[in-house]
Amino acid sequence: MTAQSSPQPAPASTRALAPGRVNLIGEHTDYNDGFVLPFALGLGCTATVVLGGEGWVATSAQQDGEVATTTCAPSAVPGWATYVLGPIWLLADRGVDVPPMRIHVDSNVPLGAGLSSSAALVCSVVTALDEALSLGLGAEESLALSRAVENDVVGAPTGGMDQLVSLRAVEGHALFCDMRSLETSPVPFDLEAAGLAMVVIDTRAPHRHVDGEYAERRAGCEEAARVLGVPALRDVGADDLDTAMERLGEDRLQRYVRHVVTENDRVLATVDLLRGGDVAAIGPLLTASHASMRDDFAISVPEVDAAVDALLEAGALGARMTGGGFGGCVIGLLPRAGVEHAIEVVTQRFGDGGWQEPTGFLVTPGPGAHVVPD
């Protein structure tokens, strides 16, 4: 008889899930050292790490084929793979002995919708690597590594909010973030108890000139801070606004500063209302935020404005664009019974405008990144 070899056990795998996010309020305040109030979506990215094999291999359920490499060269791999392999490269650069492995990612966060699919991807990989390699990364180290992937490896000038909420979100809460200290605190956001719902409308509007426009807004805010002699626009208070307008002179900078200062105030007011349990009262603040983004910061597009207007006409207590602007998603705070009607009104408005049909779905605050048990 021929001896039969014993079956070899499959390599152990480690799986982690990190969510996308909705920014409830606080747009373009993050890179101005200001305040933001996002919450985690129930949608997210799963990263599965399997140690062993040859080299570092990345695969994605959303992409064909695989990417294998043994070097830390972002230019040598497709763009999506830099998000997956970036944490490995940074760890190796910092002296960590990173063994061969395969990383498979699978995301259901809509791409390009302003719901932070990239942060979900990076944070899921960082969380899975932390567990698989027993790195013992603390909250600050996980955040720093995730941000470095997007800022230094990918080259995206993100302000850090997306990674913060993807890593630290608490289910049933929004996350109040101080973008100067990077301190966070959960804020109760119980939509069901208030008889309300949060709907997301993906306008599917193509992002127009978003990279150049984002960079221009950021540079304009930094220029205004220099003119005003402050470290960042976070240091300009509402009481200082009239004086700041006089000193700036240029309309463009005046508008940028007015948006950032008033948006920071709206975030703080929203936090106070939610901590007091008055969810419905935040509606006008959401709508005022959108008006500021549209008129002062000039980052909206016709489809987004139409979705906001349609939601308000359909009975929303408040509505605004969420994300960096120039396309993407709109959120609306609605009585739960009015959600279907509101989505129908938005869809009809888009049909009348000759635009691509939008999609609408409900969201509730979910948990942050975590290891998924086998």
Short mmCIF file of N, CA, C and O in Angstrom, two decimals, residues 72-75 82-83 86-87 89-90 93-94 122 143-158 163:
data_model
loop_
_atom_site.label_atom_id
_atom_site.label_comp_id
_atom_site.label_asym_id
_atom_site.label_seq_id
_atom_site.Cartn_x
_atom_site.Cartn_y
_atom_site.Cartn_z
N CYS A 72 8.42 48.06 -2.13
CA CYS A 72 7.56 49.14 -1.62
C CYS A 72 7.50 50.26 -2.65
O CYS A 72 8.02 51.36 -2.43
N ALA A 73 6.92 49.97 -3.80
CA ALA A 73 6.91 50.93 -4.91
C ALA A 73 5.49 51.17 -5.38
O ALA A 73 4.96 50.40 -6.19
N PRO A 74 4.84 52.23 -4.89
CA PRO A 74 3.45 52.50 -5.29
C PRO A 74 3.26 52.63 -6.80
O PRO A 74 2.23 52.23 -7.33
N SER A 75 4.27 53.15 -7.50
CA SER A 75 4.13 53.36 -8.94
C SER A 75 4.07 52.05 -9.72
O SER A 75 3.70 52.03 -10.89
N THR A 82 -2.56 50.20 -4.06
CA THR A 82 -1.74 50.99 -3.14
C THR A 82 -2.44 51.16 -1.80
O THR A 82 -1.78 51.25 -0.76
N TYR A 83 -3.76 51.18 -1.80
CA TYR A 83 -4.50 51.26 -0.54
C TYR A 83 -4.34 49.98 0.28
O TYR A 83 -4.30 50.02 1.51
N GLY A 86 -0.26 49.56 0.87
CA GLY A 86 0.36 50.71 1.53
C GLY A 86 0.69 50.48 3.00
O GLY A 86 1.80 50.82 3.44
N PRO A 87 -0.22 49.92 3.80
CA PRO A 87 0.13 49.67 5.21
C PRO A 87 1.33 48.72 5.36
O PRO A 87 2.16 48.91 6.26
N TRP A 89 3.84 48.38 3.21
CA TRP A 89 5.05 49.12 2.85
C TRP A 89 5.49 50.05 3.98
O TRP A 89 6.68 50.13 4.29
N LEU A 90 4.55 50.74 4.58
CA LEU A 90 4.91 51.67 5.65
C LEU A 90 5.46 50.92 6.87
O LEU A 90 6.42 51.37 7.50
N ASP A 93 8.96 49.86 6.02
CA ASP A 93 9.85 51.01 6.08
C ASP A 93 10.22 51.39 7.51
O ASP A 93 11.28 51.96 7.77
N ARG A 94 9.32 51.07 8.44
CA ARG A 94 9.54 51.42 9.84
C ARG A 94 10.21 50.30 10.63
O ARG A 94 10.28 50.34 11.86
N VAL A 122 -8.64 51.21 3.67
CA VAL A 122 -7.37 51.29 4.39
C VAL A 122 -7.52 50.83 5.84
O VAL A 122 -6.69 50.06 6.35
N LEU A 143 -4.52 55.19 13.78
CA LEU A 143 -4.94 56.38 13.05
C LEU A 143 -3.79 56.94 12.23
O LEU A 143 -3.95 57.27 11.04
N ALA A 144 -2.62 57.06 12.83
CA ALA A 144 -1.46 57.63 12.13
C ALA A 144 -1.09 56.78 10.92
O ALA A 144 -0.78 57.31 9.84
N LEU A 145 -1.11 55.45 11.07
CA LEU A 145 -0.77 54.58 9.96
C LEU A 145 -1.80 54.70 8.84
O LEU A 145 -1.44 54.78 7.65
N SER A 146 -3.08 54.72 9.19
CA SER A 146 -4.13 54.82 8.18
C SER A 146 -4.05 56.14 7.42
O SER A 146 -4.20 56.18 6.19
N ARG A 147 -3.82 57.22 8.15
CA ARG A 147 -3.70 58.52 7.50
C ARG A 147 -2.47 58.58 6.59
O ARG A 147 -2.52 59.15 5.50
N ALA A 148 -1.36 57.98 7.04
CA ALA A 148 -0.14 58.02 6.25
C ALA A 148 -0.30 57.27 4.93
O ALA A 148 0.29 57.66 3.91
N VAL A 149 -1.10 56.21 4.93
CA VAL A 149 -1.34 55.49 3.67
C VAL A 149 -1.98 56.42 2.66
O VAL A 149 -1.53 56.53 1.50
N GLU A 150 -3.04 57.11 3.07
CA GLU A 150 -3.74 57.98 2.12
C GLU A 150 -2.93 59.23 1.78
O GLU A 150 -2.87 59.66 0.62
N ASN A 151 -2.28 59.83 2.78
CA ASN A 151 -1.56 61.08 2.53
C ASN A 151 -0.22 60.85 1.84
O ASN A 151 0.11 61.55 0.87
N ASP A 152 0.56 59.88 2.33
CA ASP A 152 1.94 59.72 1.87
C ASP A 152 2.12 58.69 0.77
O ASP A 152 2.97 58.85 -0.10
N VAL A 153 1.35 57.61 0.82
CA VAL A 153 1.49 56.56 -0.19
C VAL A 153 0.61 56.86 -1.40
O VAL A 153 1.08 56.92 -2.54
N VAL A 154 -0.68 57.08 -1.14
CA VAL A 154 -1.61 57.36 -2.24
C VAL A 154 -1.46 58.79 -2.74
O VAL A 154 -1.61 59.08 -3.91
N GLY A 155 -1.16 59.71 -1.81
CA GLY A 155 -1.03 61.11 -2.19
C GLY A 155 -2.33 61.88 -2.16
O GLY A 155 -2.46 62.92 -2.80
N ALA A 156 -3.32 61.38 -1.40
CA ALA A 156 -4.61 62.08 -1.28
C ALA A 156 -4.56 63.02 -0.08
O ALA A 156 -4.24 62.57 1.03
N PRO A 157 -4.88 64.31 -0.26
CA PRO A 157 -4.75 65.28 0.83
C PRO A 157 -5.94 65.26 1.79
O PRO A 157 -6.59 66.27 2.03
N THR A 158 -6.25 64.09 2.35
CA THR A 158 -7.39 63.99 3.25
C THR A 158 -7.04 64.62 4.60
O THR A 158 -5.88 64.62 5.02
N GLN A 163 -10.68 58.58 8.47
CA GLN A 163 -10.02 57.51 9.19
C GLN A 163 -10.42 57.49 10.66
O GLN A 163 -10.60 56.42 11.26
#
